[in-house]
């Protein structure tokens, strides 16, 4: 967990964004007795995604940066329809995994149902709310337009006593759904639709995961949210830009009701990422339609998916820090997220060798029964990581892509008659190509090695143009490696009639028989490695078994995707 004034708190931004500037001023001016209380208020109707990570880093980050401060985790569980307990558990796990701690401040909006109800009675008694008998359709049709005011409900001037009586009977379950709503009496001519007598309560005969069947009326989001904030004495209520037009209503409720405090709502731009969708509703669709395995499918932009892909909490926090907080919506290139994990793993991930598409190589002049142990450096970026031994023998595997029988001009790797370096081993030269006589496919290549080049350098100073990776066939670990690519093949998957058309059919490639260096046999679940020249890989915690790790590709070494796209191939 990150702590206040923790040196490890890498989420701390270098300069103040507009929200932190407002807060710093409030603290300086002793507003709220210099307290800063923020909250992260997810609705438990799905798993969190990377967009939520931005809101989490902002709210919890601000709390960590201030002295008299805290951040609440509050489940905004006012809509019983789609909310489930399993999501509550998953959200808690995700927030913790990101490194944040709500301490004793875990709240549920549903715990305030009683208070919210009393506040509603207060509004009625003050002539600020009325029970309306219009159907949802009728309400919609009388809302007016941008140029015309709405039409007042026939019940708008219903006496408070009558509304109070009906409201209590709504609560008692006397009426069917849709028969009545409680509406705020504000301004049917307001230029802001949210102020045209919005609904406060609706009848919903639904069981709630926490309150069971105690309630058959449920508060609307705008009414509930500001009260939740006020009840918890939140000082700064940070939300995304789509709530900007709701702010007058947020303030209206809190002005009309005698709440313990009046938090300040401040809006910021939501995070959008290229090549993915970010709404819980669409992510749920992908799960339900089995386009992905589950919410934690490593291709998903969910926190659970990123975790299973092999992302670290710090890489996500660093990314959120870098994108910053702004007032204008924009879309961030997913390559930036990939940059942060690549940058971190470059410093921390042990190097290993693995061959994903094996091509057999026989070293003709190497003794048949000999095996030797060669020294390999674990991490050139970190001397303390030390070295390891790699077994070398007569039969090896190299990457199929590292050999071409008839190489074009710019291909410098292995080809007939050509010499290359085997990483940490020897120079080898290709002498022959063995093909299957029926299919003409290359089955193996024959090479010779130069014993004088042990360790990878020629004493006579001759150079080779390529260094390739390899594993000894006899010693290799056979393993499953899963290569993940973008879930969508369009920068903005929502651009077009149906986003399903933009799903990338090659987003998962499973290699069942990769040949990996033997040290990886003992790879622990959730550890991360670089496979030299290929990328960073994560030992899948669900599908791996002792001695049989399954690897998920976190990210390639360089951004192969952008290069391919630029070259138009
Ligand atoms: P979605 O639209 O993906 O379903 P939501 O806004 O309905 O998300 P909530 O559970 O209500 O999800 O969100 C909890 C908090 O996270 C809110 O304060 C919301 O503003 C914030 N949030 C949601 N999506 C993003 C995003 N893409 N970028 C930044 N903050 C976000
Ligand atoms: Mg929502």
PDB file of C-alpha atoms in Angstrom, residues 45-219:
ATOM      1  CA  UNK A  45     -22.213  -3.132 -11.945  1.00  0.00           C
ATOM      2  CA  UNK A  46     -19.010  -4.372 -13.562  1.00  0.00           C
ATOM      3  CA  UNK A  47     -15.264  -4.564 -13.165  1.00  0.00           C
ATOM      4  CA  UNK A  48     -13.107  -1.467 -13.113  1.00  0.00           C
ATOM      5  CA  UNK A  49     -11.216  -0.420 -16.217  1.00  0.00           C
ATOM      6  CA  UNK A  50      -8.144   1.711 -16.864  1.00  0.00           C
ATOM      7  CA  UNK A  51     -10.381   4.806 -16.989  1.00  0.00           C
ATOM      8  CA  UNK A  52     -11.367   4.124 -13.400  1.00  0.00           C
ATOM      9  CA  UNK A  53      -7.664   3.810 -12.575  1.00  0.00           C
ATOM     10  CA  UNK A  54      -7.326   7.448 -13.588  1.00  0.00           C
ATOM     11  CA  UNK A  55     -10.082   8.445 -11.145  1.00  0.00           C
ATOM     12  CA  UNK A  56      -8.599   6.214  -8.415  1.00  0.00           C
ATOM     13  CA  UNK A  57      -5.099   7.648  -8.819  1.00  0.00           C
ATOM     14  CA  UNK A  58      -6.547  11.151  -8.748  1.00  0.00           C
ATOM     15  CA  UNK A  59      -8.721  10.764  -5.655  1.00  0.00           C
ATOM     16  CA  UNK A  60      -6.455   8.528  -3.596  1.00  0.00           C
ATOM     17  CA  UNK A  61      -3.375  10.352  -4.883  1.00  0.00           C
ATOM     18  CA  UNK A  62      -4.691  13.711  -3.634  1.00  0.00           C
ATOM     19  CA  UNK A  63      -5.393  12.188  -0.267  1.00  0.00           C
ATOM     20  CA  UNK A  64      -1.830  10.871  -0.033  1.00  0.00           C
ATOM     21  CA  UNK A  65      -0.387  14.240  -0.967  1.00  0.00           C
ATOM     22  CA  UNK A  66      -2.184  16.179   1.750  1.00  0.00           C
ATOM     23  CA  UNK A  67      -1.803  16.082   5.502  1.00  0.00           C
ATOM     24  CA  UNK A  68      -5.329  16.361   6.885  1.00  0.00           C
ATOM     25  CA  UNK A  69      -6.886  14.128   4.296  1.00  0.00           C
ATOM     26  CA  UNK A  70      -8.480  10.840   3.430  1.00  0.00           C
ATOM     27  CA  UNK A  71     -10.147   9.121   0.501  1.00  0.00           C
ATOM     28  CA  UNK A  72     -13.297   7.034   0.805  1.00  0.00           C
ATOM     29  CA  UNK A  73     -14.153   3.993  -1.231  1.00  0.00           C
ATOM     30  CA  UNK A  74     -17.880   4.237  -1.691  1.00  0.00           C
ATOM     31  CA  UNK A  75     -20.043   1.818  -3.561  1.00  0.00           C
ATOM     32  CA  UNK A  76     -22.700   3.777  -5.348  1.00  0.00           C
ATOM     33  CA  UNK A  77     -25.219   0.992  -5.106  1.00  0.00           C
ATOM     34  CA  UNK A  78     -28.475   2.881  -5.548  1.00  0.00           C
ATOM     35  CA  UNK A  79     -29.664   0.963  -8.614  1.00  0.00           C
ATOM     36  CA  UNK A  80     -30.517  -2.621  -7.652  1.00  0.00           C
ATOM     37  CA  UNK A  81     -30.951  -3.803 -11.244  1.00  0.00           C
ATOM     38  CA  UNK A  82     -27.407  -4.501 -12.334  1.00  0.00           C
ATOM     39  CA  UNK A  83     -25.436  -4.417  -9.154  1.00  0.00           C
ATOM     40  CA  UNK A  84     -23.851  -7.523  -7.755  1.00  0.00           C
ATOM     41  CA  UNK A  85     -21.768  -8.582  -4.806  1.00  0.00           C
ATOM     42  CA  UNK A  86     -19.101 -10.215  -6.941  1.00  0.00           C
ATOM     43  CA  UNK A  87     -18.343  -6.814  -8.457  1.00  0.00           C
ATOM     44  CA  UNK A  88     -17.928  -5.298  -5.007  1.00  0.00           C
ATOM     45  CA  UNK A  89     -15.285  -7.907  -4.179  1.00  0.00           C
ATOM     46  CA  UNK A  90     -13.539  -7.403  -7.505  1.00  0.00           C
ATOM     47  CA  UNK A  91     -13.477  -3.608  -7.165  1.00  0.00           C
ATOM     48  CA  UNK A  92     -11.950  -3.780  -3.681  1.00  0.00           C
ATOM     49  CA  UNK A  93      -9.279  -6.142  -4.954  1.00  0.00           C
ATOM     50  CA  UNK A  94      -8.470  -3.861  -7.887  1.00  0.00           C
ATOM     51  CA  UNK A  95      -8.168  -0.695  -5.783  1.00  0.00           C
ATOM     52  CA  UNK A  96      -5.888  -2.488  -3.312  1.00  0.00           C
ATOM     53  CA  UNK A  97      -3.809  -3.972  -6.089  1.00  0.00           C
ATOM     54  CA  UNK A  98      -3.257  -0.498  -7.503  1.00  0.00           C
ATOM     55  CA  UNK A  99      -1.713   0.307  -4.139  1.00  0.00           C
ATOM     56  CA  UNK A 100      -4.427   2.346  -2.457  1.00  0.00           C
ATOM     57  CA  UNK A 101      -5.942   1.977   0.952  1.00  0.00           C
ATOM     58  CA  UNK A 102      -9.272   3.353   2.118  1.00  0.00           C
ATOM     59  CA  UNK A 103      -8.551   2.408   5.734  1.00  0.00           C
ATOM     60  CA  UNK A 104     -11.772   2.534   7.742  1.00  0.00           C
ATOM     61  CA  UNK A 105     -13.545   4.529   5.081  1.00  0.00           C
ATOM     62  CA  UNK A 106     -15.507   1.961   3.142  1.00  0.00           C
ATOM     63  CA  UNK A 107     -19.082   3.066   2.517  1.00  0.00           C
ATOM     64  CA  UNK A 108     -22.193   1.974   0.711  1.00  0.00           C
ATOM     65  CA  UNK A 109     -24.685   4.483  -0.650  1.00  0.00           C
ATOM     66  CA  UNK A 110     -27.428   2.047   0.287  1.00  0.00           C
ATOM     67  CA  UNK A 111     -26.551   2.614   3.954  1.00  0.00           C
ATOM     68  CA  UNK A 112     -27.924   6.121   3.493  1.00  0.00           C
ATOM     69  CA  UNK A 113     -31.314   5.105   2.058  1.00  0.00           C
ATOM     70  CA  UNK A 114     -33.072   6.062   5.273  1.00  0.00           C
ATOM     71  CA  UNK A 115     -31.419   9.487   5.396  1.00  0.00           C
ATOM     72  CA  UNK A 116     -32.045  10.106   1.716  1.00  0.00           C
ATOM     73  CA  UNK A 117     -35.677   9.285   2.279  1.00  0.00           C
ATOM     74  CA  UNK A 118     -35.983  11.777   5.150  1.00  0.00           C
ATOM     75  CA  UNK A 119     -34.340  14.468   3.074  1.00  0.00           C
ATOM     76  CA  UNK A 120     -36.926  13.809   0.380  1.00  0.00           C
ATOM     77  CA  UNK A 121     -39.734  14.286   2.882  1.00  0.00           C
ATOM     78  CA  UNK A 122     -38.073  17.544   3.859  1.00  0.00           C
ATOM     79  CA  UNK A 123     -38.105  18.717   0.250  1.00  0.00           C
ATOM     80  CA  UNK A 124     -41.805  17.876  -0.024  1.00  0.00           C
ATOM     81  CA  UNK A 125     -42.618  19.694   3.203  1.00  0.00           C
ATOM     82  CA  UNK A 126     -40.746  22.748   1.963  1.00  0.00           C
ATOM     83  CA  UNK A 127     -42.749  22.736  -1.253  1.00  0.00           C
ATOM     84  CA  UNK A 128     -39.651  21.785  -3.269  1.00  0.00           C
ATOM     85  CA  UNK A 129     -40.811  18.388  -4.447  1.00  0.00           C
ATOM     86  CA  UNK A 130     -44.075  16.772  -5.516  1.00  0.00           C
ATOM     87  CA  UNK A 131     -45.444  13.375  -6.386  1.00  0.00           C
ATOM     88  CA  UNK A 132     -46.160  13.248 -10.099  1.00  0.00           C
ATOM     89  CA  UNK A 133     -48.481  10.812 -11.810  1.00  0.00           C
ATOM     90  CA  UNK A 134     -47.156  11.208 -15.336  1.00  0.00           C
ATOM     91  CA  UNK A 135     -45.831   8.046 -16.937  1.00  0.00           C
ATOM     92  CA  UNK A 136     -42.145   7.972 -17.966  1.00  0.00           C
ATOM     93  CA  UNK A 137     -43.248   8.571 -21.568  1.00  0.00           C
ATOM     94  CA  UNK A 138     -45.372  11.533 -20.603  1.00  0.00           C
ATOM     95  CA  UNK A 139     -42.505  13.019 -18.618  1.00  0.00           C
ATOM     96  CA  UNK A 140     -40.256  12.685 -21.639  1.00  0.00           C
ATOM     97  CA  UNK A 141     -42.829  14.261 -23.929  1.00  0.00           C
ATOM     98  CA  UNK A 142     -43.378  17.250 -21.651  1.00  0.00           C
ATOM     99  CA  UNK A 143     -39.708  18.001 -21.125  1.00  0.00           C
ATOM    100  CA  UNK A 144     -39.681  20.617 -23.901  1.00  0.00           C
ATOM    101  CA  UNK A 145     -36.821  21.297 -26.281  1.00  0.00           C
ATOM    102  CA  UNK A 146     -33.718  23.442 -26.373  1.00  0.00           C
ATOM    103  CA  UNK A 147     -35.833  26.376 -27.560  1.00  0.00           C
ATOM    104  CA  UNK A 148     -39.105  25.628 -25.793  1.00  0.00           C
ATOM    105  CA  UNK A 149     -39.721  25.282 -22.083  1.00  0.00           C
ATOM    106  CA  UNK A 150     -41.178  22.076 -20.700  1.00  0.00           C
ATOM    107  CA  UNK A 151     -44.840  21.707 -19.835  1.00  0.00           C
ATOM    108  CA  UNK A 152     -45.618  21.673 -16.150  1.00  0.00           C
ATOM    109  CA  UNK A 153     -46.973  18.446 -14.736  1.00  0.00           C
ATOM    110  CA  UNK A 154     -50.651  18.657 -13.709  1.00  0.00           C
ATOM    111  CA  UNK A 155     -49.402  17.605 -10.254  1.00  0.00           C
ATOM    112  CA  UNK A 156     -46.821  20.346  -9.946  1.00  0.00           C
ATOM    113  CA  UNK A 157     -48.923  22.291  -7.483  1.00  0.00           C
ATOM    114  CA  UNK A 158     -50.124  19.315  -5.513  1.00  0.00           C
ATOM    115  CA  UNK A 159     -50.272  20.396  -1.854  1.00  0.00           C
ATOM    116  CA  UNK A 160     -47.304  19.137   0.203  1.00  0.00           C
ATOM    117  CA  UNK A 161     -49.563  17.117   2.554  1.00  0.00           C
ATOM    118  CA  UNK A 162     -51.000  15.227  -0.383  1.00  0.00           C
ATOM    119  CA  UNK A 163     -47.544  14.581  -1.896  1.00  0.00           C
ATOM    120  CA  UNK A 164     -46.256  13.456   1.471  1.00  0.00           C
ATOM    121  CA  UNK A 165     -49.109  10.999   1.843  1.00  0.00           C
ATOM    122  CA  UNK A 166     -48.563   9.589  -1.661  1.00  0.00           C
ATOM    123  CA  UNK A 167     -44.807   9.409  -1.157  1.00  0.00           C
ATOM    124  CA  UNK A 168     -45.233   7.428   2.043  1.00  0.00           C
ATOM    125  CA  UNK A 169     -47.601   5.079   0.256  1.00  0.00           C
ATOM    126  CA  UNK A 170     -45.086   4.728  -2.586  1.00  0.00           C
ATOM    127  CA  UNK A 171     -42.568   3.644   0.031  1.00  0.00           C
ATOM    128  CA  UNK A 172     -45.087   1.257   1.582  1.00  0.00           C
ATOM    129  CA  UNK A 173     -45.414  -0.532  -1.733  1.00  0.00           C
ATOM    130  CA  UNK A 174     -49.012   0.430  -2.470  1.00  0.00           C
ATOM    131  CA  UNK A 175     -48.380   1.326  -6.108  1.00  0.00           C
ATOM    132  CA  UNK A 176     -47.064  -0.415  -9.173  1.00  0.00           C
ATOM    133  CA  UNK A 177     -43.849   0.605 -10.886  1.00  0.00           C
ATOM    134  CA  UNK A 178     -44.301   3.659 -13.104  1.00  0.00           C
ATOM    135  CA  UNK A 179     -47.442   4.841 -11.346  1.00  0.00           C
ATOM    136  CA  UNK A 180     -45.789   7.749  -9.533  1.00  0.00           C
ATOM    137  CA  UNK A 181     -42.458   9.464  -9.244  1.00  0.00           C
ATOM    138  CA  UNK A 182     -41.237  12.058  -6.803  1.00  0.00           C
ATOM    139  CA  UNK A 183     -39.979  15.103  -8.700  1.00  0.00           C
ATOM    140  CA  UNK A 184     -38.042  18.173  -7.644  1.00  0.00           C
ATOM    141  CA  UNK A 185     -39.904  21.427  -8.234  1.00  0.00           C
ATOM    142  CA  UNK A 186     -37.273  23.579  -9.897  1.00  0.00           C
ATOM    143  CA  UNK A 187     -37.786  25.260 -13.253  1.00  0.00           C
ATOM    144  CA  UNK A 188     -39.558  23.815 -16.299  1.00  0.00           C
ATOM    145  CA  UNK A 189     -38.157  26.679 -18.405  1.00  0.00           C
ATOM    146  CA  UNK A 190     -34.535  26.205 -17.399  1.00  0.00           C
ATOM    147  CA  UNK A 191     -32.010  26.146 -20.213  1.00  0.00           C
ATOM    148  CA  UNK A 192     -30.564  23.112 -18.446  1.00  0.00           C
ATOM    149  CA  UNK A 193     -32.757  20.032 -18.900  1.00  0.00           C
ATOM    150  CA  UNK A 194     -31.491  18.577 -15.671  1.00  0.00           C
ATOM    151  CA  UNK A 195     -33.292  21.378 -13.845  1.00  0.00           C
ATOM    152  CA  UNK A 196     -36.695  20.776 -15.456  1.00  0.00           C
ATOM    153  CA  UNK A 197     -38.251  19.079 -12.469  1.00  0.00           C
ATOM    154  CA  UNK A 198     -36.004  15.992 -12.431  1.00  0.00           C
ATOM    155  CA  UNK A 199     -37.141  12.755 -10.823  1.00  0.00           C
ATOM    156  CA  UNK A 200     -35.896  12.134  -7.294  1.00  0.00           C
ATOM    157  CA  UNK A 201     -37.427   8.725  -6.546  1.00  0.00           C
ATOM    158  CA  UNK A 202     -38.979   6.027  -8.669  1.00  0.00           C
ATOM    159  CA  UNK A 203     -40.866   2.908  -7.743  1.00  0.00           C
ATOM    160  CA  UNK A 204     -38.824  -0.203  -8.389  1.00  0.00           C
ATOM    161  CA  UNK A 205     -39.958  -3.535  -7.014  1.00  0.00           C
ATOM    162  CA  UNK A 206     -36.488  -4.973  -7.019  1.00  0.00           C
ATOM    163  CA  UNK A 207     -34.481  -6.737  -4.388  1.00  0.00           C
ATOM    164  CA  UNK A 208     -31.216  -5.018  -3.518  1.00  0.00           C
ATOM    165  CA  UNK A 209     -27.982  -6.958  -2.820  1.00  0.00           C
ATOM    166  CA  UNK A 210     -27.571  -5.215   0.522  1.00  0.00           C
ATOM    167  CA  UNK A 211     -30.965  -3.962   1.631  1.00  0.00           C
ATOM    168  CA  UNK A 212     -32.941  -6.922   0.323  1.00  0.00           C
ATOM    169  CA  UNK A 213     -36.625  -6.166   0.012  1.00  0.00           C
ATOM    170  CA  UNK A 214     -36.686  -3.266   2.482  1.00  0.00           C
ATOM    171  CA  UNK A 215     -37.196  -0.737  -0.275  1.00  0.00           C
ATOM    172  CA  UNK A 216     -39.408  -0.529  -3.316  1.00  0.00           C
ATOM    173  CA  UNK A 217     -38.521   3.064  -4.120  1.00  0.00           C
ATOM    174  CA  UNK A 218     -34.992   3.954  -5.134  1.00  0.00           C
ATOM    175  CA  UNK A 219     -33.351   7.394  -5.441  1.00  0.00           C
TER     176      UNK A 219
END
